Short mmCIF file of C-alpha atoms in Angstrom, two decimals:
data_model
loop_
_atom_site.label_atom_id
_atom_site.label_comp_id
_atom_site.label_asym_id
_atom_site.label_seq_id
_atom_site.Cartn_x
_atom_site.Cartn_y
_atom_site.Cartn_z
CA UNK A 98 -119.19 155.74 -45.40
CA UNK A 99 -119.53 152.67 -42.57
CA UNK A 100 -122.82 153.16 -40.52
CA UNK A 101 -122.53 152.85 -36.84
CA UNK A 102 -121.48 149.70 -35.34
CA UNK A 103 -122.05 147.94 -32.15
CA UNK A 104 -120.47 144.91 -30.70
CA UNK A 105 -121.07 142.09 -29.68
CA UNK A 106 -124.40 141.59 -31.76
CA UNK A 107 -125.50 139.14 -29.15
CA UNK A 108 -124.82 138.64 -25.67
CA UNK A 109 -125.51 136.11 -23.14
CA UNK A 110 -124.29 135.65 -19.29
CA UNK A 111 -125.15 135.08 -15.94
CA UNK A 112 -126.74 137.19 -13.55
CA UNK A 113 -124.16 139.02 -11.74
CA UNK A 114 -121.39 138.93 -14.29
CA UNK A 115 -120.06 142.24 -15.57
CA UNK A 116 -120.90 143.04 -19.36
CA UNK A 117 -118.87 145.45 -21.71
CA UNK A 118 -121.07 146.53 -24.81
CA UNK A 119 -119.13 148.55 -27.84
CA UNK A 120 -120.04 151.42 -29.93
CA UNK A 121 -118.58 152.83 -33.17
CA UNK A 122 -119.96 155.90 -34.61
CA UNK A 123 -120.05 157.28 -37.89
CA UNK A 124 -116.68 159.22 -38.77
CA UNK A 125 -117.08 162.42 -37.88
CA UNK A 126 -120.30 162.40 -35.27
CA UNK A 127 -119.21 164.64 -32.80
CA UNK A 128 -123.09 162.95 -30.43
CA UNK A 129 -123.36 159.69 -29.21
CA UNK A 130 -126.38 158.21 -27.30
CA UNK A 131 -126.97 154.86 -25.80
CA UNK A 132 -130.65 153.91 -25.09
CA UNK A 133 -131.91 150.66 -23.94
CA UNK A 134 -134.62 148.83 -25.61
CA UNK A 135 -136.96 145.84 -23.67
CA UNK A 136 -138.70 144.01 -25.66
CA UNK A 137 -142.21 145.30 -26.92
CA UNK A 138 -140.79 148.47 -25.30
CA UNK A 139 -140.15 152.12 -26.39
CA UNK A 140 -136.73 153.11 -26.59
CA UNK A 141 -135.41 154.44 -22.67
CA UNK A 142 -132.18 157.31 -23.15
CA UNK A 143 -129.96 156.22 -20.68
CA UNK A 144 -126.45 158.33 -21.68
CA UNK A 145 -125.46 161.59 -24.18
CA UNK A 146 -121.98 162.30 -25.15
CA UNK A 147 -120.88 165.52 -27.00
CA UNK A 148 -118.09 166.35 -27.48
CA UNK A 149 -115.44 167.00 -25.12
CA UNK A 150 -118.20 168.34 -22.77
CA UNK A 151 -119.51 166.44 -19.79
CA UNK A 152 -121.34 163.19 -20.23
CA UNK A 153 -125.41 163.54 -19.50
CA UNK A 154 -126.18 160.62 -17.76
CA UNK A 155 -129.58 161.24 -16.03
CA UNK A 156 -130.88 158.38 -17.66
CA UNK A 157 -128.60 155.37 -16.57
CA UNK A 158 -130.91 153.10 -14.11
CA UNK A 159 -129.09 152.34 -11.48
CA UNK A 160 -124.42 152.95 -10.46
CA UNK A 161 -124.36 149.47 -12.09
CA UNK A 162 -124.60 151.43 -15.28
CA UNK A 163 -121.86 153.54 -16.60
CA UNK A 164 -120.05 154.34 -19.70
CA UNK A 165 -117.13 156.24 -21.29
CA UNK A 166 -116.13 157.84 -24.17
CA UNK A 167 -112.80 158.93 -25.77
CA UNK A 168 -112.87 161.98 -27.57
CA UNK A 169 -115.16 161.57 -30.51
CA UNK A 170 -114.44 157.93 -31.16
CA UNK A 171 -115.53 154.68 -29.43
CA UNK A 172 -118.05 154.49 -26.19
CA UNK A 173 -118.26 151.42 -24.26
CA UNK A 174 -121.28 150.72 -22.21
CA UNK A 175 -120.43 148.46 -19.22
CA UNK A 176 -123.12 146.77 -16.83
CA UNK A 177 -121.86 145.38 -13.70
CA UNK A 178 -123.11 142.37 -11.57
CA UNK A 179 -126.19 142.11 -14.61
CA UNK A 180 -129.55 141.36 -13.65
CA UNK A 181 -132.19 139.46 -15.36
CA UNK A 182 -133.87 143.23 -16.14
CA UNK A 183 -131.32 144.54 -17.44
CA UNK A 184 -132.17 142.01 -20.62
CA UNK A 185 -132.70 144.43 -23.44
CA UNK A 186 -131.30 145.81 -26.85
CA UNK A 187 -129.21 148.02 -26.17
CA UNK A 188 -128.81 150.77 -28.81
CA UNK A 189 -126.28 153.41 -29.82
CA UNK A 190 -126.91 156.31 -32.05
CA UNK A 191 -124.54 158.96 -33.26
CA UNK A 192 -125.33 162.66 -34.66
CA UNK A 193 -123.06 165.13 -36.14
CA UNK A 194 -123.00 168.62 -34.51
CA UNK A 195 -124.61 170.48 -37.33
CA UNK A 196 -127.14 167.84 -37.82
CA UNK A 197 -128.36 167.35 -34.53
CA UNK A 198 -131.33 165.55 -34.14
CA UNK A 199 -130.97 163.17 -36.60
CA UNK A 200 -129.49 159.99 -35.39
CA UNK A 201 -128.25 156.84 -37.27
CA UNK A 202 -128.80 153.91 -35.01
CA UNK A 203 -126.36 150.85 -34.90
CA UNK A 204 -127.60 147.47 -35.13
CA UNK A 205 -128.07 147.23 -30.95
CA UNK A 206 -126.48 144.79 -28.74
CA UNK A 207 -129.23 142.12 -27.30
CA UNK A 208 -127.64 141.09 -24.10
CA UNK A 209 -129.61 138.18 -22.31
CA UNK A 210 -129.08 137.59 -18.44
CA UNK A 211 -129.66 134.36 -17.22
CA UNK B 152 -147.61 160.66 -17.47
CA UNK B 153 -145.24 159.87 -19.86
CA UNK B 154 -143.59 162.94 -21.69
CA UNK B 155 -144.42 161.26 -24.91
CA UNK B 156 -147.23 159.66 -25.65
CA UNK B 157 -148.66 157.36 -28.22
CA UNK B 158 -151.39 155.01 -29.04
CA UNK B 159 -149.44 151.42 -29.42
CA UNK B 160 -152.17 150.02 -31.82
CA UNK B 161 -151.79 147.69 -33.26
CA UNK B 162 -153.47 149.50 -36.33
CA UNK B 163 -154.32 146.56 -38.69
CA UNK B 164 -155.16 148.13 -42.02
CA UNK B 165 -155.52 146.73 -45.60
CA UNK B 166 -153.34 148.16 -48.35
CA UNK B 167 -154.13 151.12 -50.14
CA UNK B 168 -155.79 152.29 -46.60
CA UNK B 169 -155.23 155.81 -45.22
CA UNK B 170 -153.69 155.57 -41.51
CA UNK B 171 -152.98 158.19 -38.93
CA UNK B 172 -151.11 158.07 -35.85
CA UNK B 173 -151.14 160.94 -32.99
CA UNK B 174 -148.65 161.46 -30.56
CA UNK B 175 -149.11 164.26 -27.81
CA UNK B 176 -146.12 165.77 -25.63
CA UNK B 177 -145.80 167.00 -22.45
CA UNK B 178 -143.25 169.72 -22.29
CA UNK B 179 -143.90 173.17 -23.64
CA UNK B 180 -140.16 173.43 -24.34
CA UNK B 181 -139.62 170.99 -26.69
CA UNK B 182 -138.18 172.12 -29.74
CA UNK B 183 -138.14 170.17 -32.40
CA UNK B 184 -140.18 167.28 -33.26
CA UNK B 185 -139.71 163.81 -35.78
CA UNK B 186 -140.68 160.32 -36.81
CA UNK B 187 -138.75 157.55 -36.75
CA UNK B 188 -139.81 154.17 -38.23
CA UNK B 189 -138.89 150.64 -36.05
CA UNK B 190 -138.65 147.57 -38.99
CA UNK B 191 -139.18 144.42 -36.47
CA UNK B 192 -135.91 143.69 -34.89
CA UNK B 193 -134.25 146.25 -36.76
CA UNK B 194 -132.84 149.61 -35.05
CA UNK B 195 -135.09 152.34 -35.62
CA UNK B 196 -134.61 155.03 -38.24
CA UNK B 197 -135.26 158.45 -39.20
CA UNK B 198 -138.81 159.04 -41.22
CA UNK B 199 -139.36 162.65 -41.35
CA UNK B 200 -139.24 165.67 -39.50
CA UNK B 201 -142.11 167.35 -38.25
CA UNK B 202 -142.20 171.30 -38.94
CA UNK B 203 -145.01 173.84 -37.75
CA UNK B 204 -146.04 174.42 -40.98
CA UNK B 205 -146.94 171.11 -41.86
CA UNK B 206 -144.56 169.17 -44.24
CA UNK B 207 -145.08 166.28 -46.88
CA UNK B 208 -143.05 163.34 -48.31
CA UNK B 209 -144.61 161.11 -50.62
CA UNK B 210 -147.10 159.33 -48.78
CA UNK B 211 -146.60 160.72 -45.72
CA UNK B 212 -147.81 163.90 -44.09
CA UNK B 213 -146.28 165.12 -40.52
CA UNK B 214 -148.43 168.08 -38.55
CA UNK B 215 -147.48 169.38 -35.73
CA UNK B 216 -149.95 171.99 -33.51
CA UNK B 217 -147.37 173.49 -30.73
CA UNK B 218 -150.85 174.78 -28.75
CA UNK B 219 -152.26 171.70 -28.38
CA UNK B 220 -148.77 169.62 -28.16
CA UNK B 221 -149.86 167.18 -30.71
CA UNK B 222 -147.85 165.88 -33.40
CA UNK B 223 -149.28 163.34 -36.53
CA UNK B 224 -148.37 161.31 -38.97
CA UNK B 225 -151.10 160.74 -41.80
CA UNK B 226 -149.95 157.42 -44.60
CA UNK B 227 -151.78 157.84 -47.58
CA UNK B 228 -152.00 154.63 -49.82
CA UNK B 229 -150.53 152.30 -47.51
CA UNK B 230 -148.24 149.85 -48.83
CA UNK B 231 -147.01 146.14 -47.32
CA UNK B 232 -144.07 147.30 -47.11
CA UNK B 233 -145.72 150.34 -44.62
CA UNK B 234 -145.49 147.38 -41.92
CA UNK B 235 -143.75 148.44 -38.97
CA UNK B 236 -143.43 150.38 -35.42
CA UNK B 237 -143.74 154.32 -35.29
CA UNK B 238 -141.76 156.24 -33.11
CA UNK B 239 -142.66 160.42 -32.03
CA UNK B 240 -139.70 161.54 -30.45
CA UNK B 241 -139.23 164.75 -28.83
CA UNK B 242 -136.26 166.90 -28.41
CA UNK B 243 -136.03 169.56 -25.45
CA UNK B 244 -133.26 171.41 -24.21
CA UNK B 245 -131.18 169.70 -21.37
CA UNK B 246 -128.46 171.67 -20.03
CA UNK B 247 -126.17 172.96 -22.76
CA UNK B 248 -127.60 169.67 -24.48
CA UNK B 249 -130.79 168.37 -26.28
CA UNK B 250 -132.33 165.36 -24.90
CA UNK B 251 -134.33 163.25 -27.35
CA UNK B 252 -137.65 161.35 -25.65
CA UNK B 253 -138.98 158.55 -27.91
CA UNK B 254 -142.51 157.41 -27.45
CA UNK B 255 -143.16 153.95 -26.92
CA UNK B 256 -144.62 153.82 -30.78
CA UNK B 257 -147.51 152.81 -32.33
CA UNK B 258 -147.34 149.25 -34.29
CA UNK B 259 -148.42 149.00 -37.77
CA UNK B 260 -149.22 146.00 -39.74
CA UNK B 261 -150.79 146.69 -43.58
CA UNK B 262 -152.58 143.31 -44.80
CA UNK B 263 -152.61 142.03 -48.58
#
């Protein structure tokens, strides 16, 4: 079946503008992680979903950060008031319960902040 | 100190070479252990998992040594097509969750 998707596959705005970055997981995937990627950089976890159980966010930088996901389908990723830092690929993975570890990656959003 | 760590290279190796990469880790709970590959500008994407008893693929041989928290990745016969960034990650329990820590990688280039 269909990979995971992400959307837009590029992004640019101004600083302080609020950005809305799109996720669609394999069928099925009952995990979904966003991580952010600078360039030349490792990959940083910012957000887990599982489930129906509660979001573990303990790696989103900062309250501009937040995201949401209903039931086991989409997650959106939105930055508000963007700073030129927060320029990165920013990457979504999903996992299926019995599987766990192994995660299929989407494509990743580069967002640019001007 | 970073919970994963790896030596970024860049290893610059002709093909046919034999490469190995080491990646240690800093908490005693983590569980369970892997290698992704990074193409450049590409997402990355699962390699192998890493078991205790050692495990094999090909080319490529994953150890892992729970005592000393060290993980490897040994590429026999390295190809062109070898090229590209290494990624330990690390999975630990986190709540009723596991949390995955990637390492910042370790960047391969194989020359002709």
């Amino acid at each position: 079946g269909a990979g995971v998707s992400q959307s837009p596959s590029n992004k640019v705005t101004e600083k302080g503008k609020d950005v809305e970055l799109r996720c669609d997981p394999i069928s099925g995937h009952t995990a979904l992680y966003w991580y952010r990627q600078r360039l030349g950089q490792g990959l940083e976890f910012l957000i887990y979903f599982q489930g129906n159980s509660a979001p573990d966010k303990s790696g989103l930088p900062s309250d501009r950060f937040s995201a949401e996901r209903t039931g086991e389908s989409v997650s959106t990723l939105t930055i508000q008031r963007t700073q030129q830092e927060d320029s990165a690929v920013y990457l979504c993975a999903s996992s299926s319960a019995s599987g766990g570890e192994t995660q299929y990656f989407g494509p990743g959003t580069r967002l640019l902040v001007l | 100190r970073k919970e994963v760590e790896q030596d970024p290279g860049p290893f610059n190796v002709p093909e046919g070479a034999t490469v190995a990469f080491n990646c240690t880790y800093s908490n005693s709970a983590s569980q369970s252990f892997f290698w992704y590959r990074q193409d450049c500008r590409k997402e990355p994407k699962l390699l192998m998992s890493v078991y205790s008893s050692g495990n094999e693929d090909g080319r490529f041989t994953a150890q892992l040594n729970r005592a000393s928290q060290y993980i490897s990745l040994l590429i026999r016969d390295s190809k062109l097509s070898d090229s590209a960034t290494y990624l330990c990650v690390v999975t630990r329990p986190s709540g009723s969750a596991r949390q995955l820590t990637f390492g910042s990688g370790t960047q391969l280039t194989v020359l002709p």
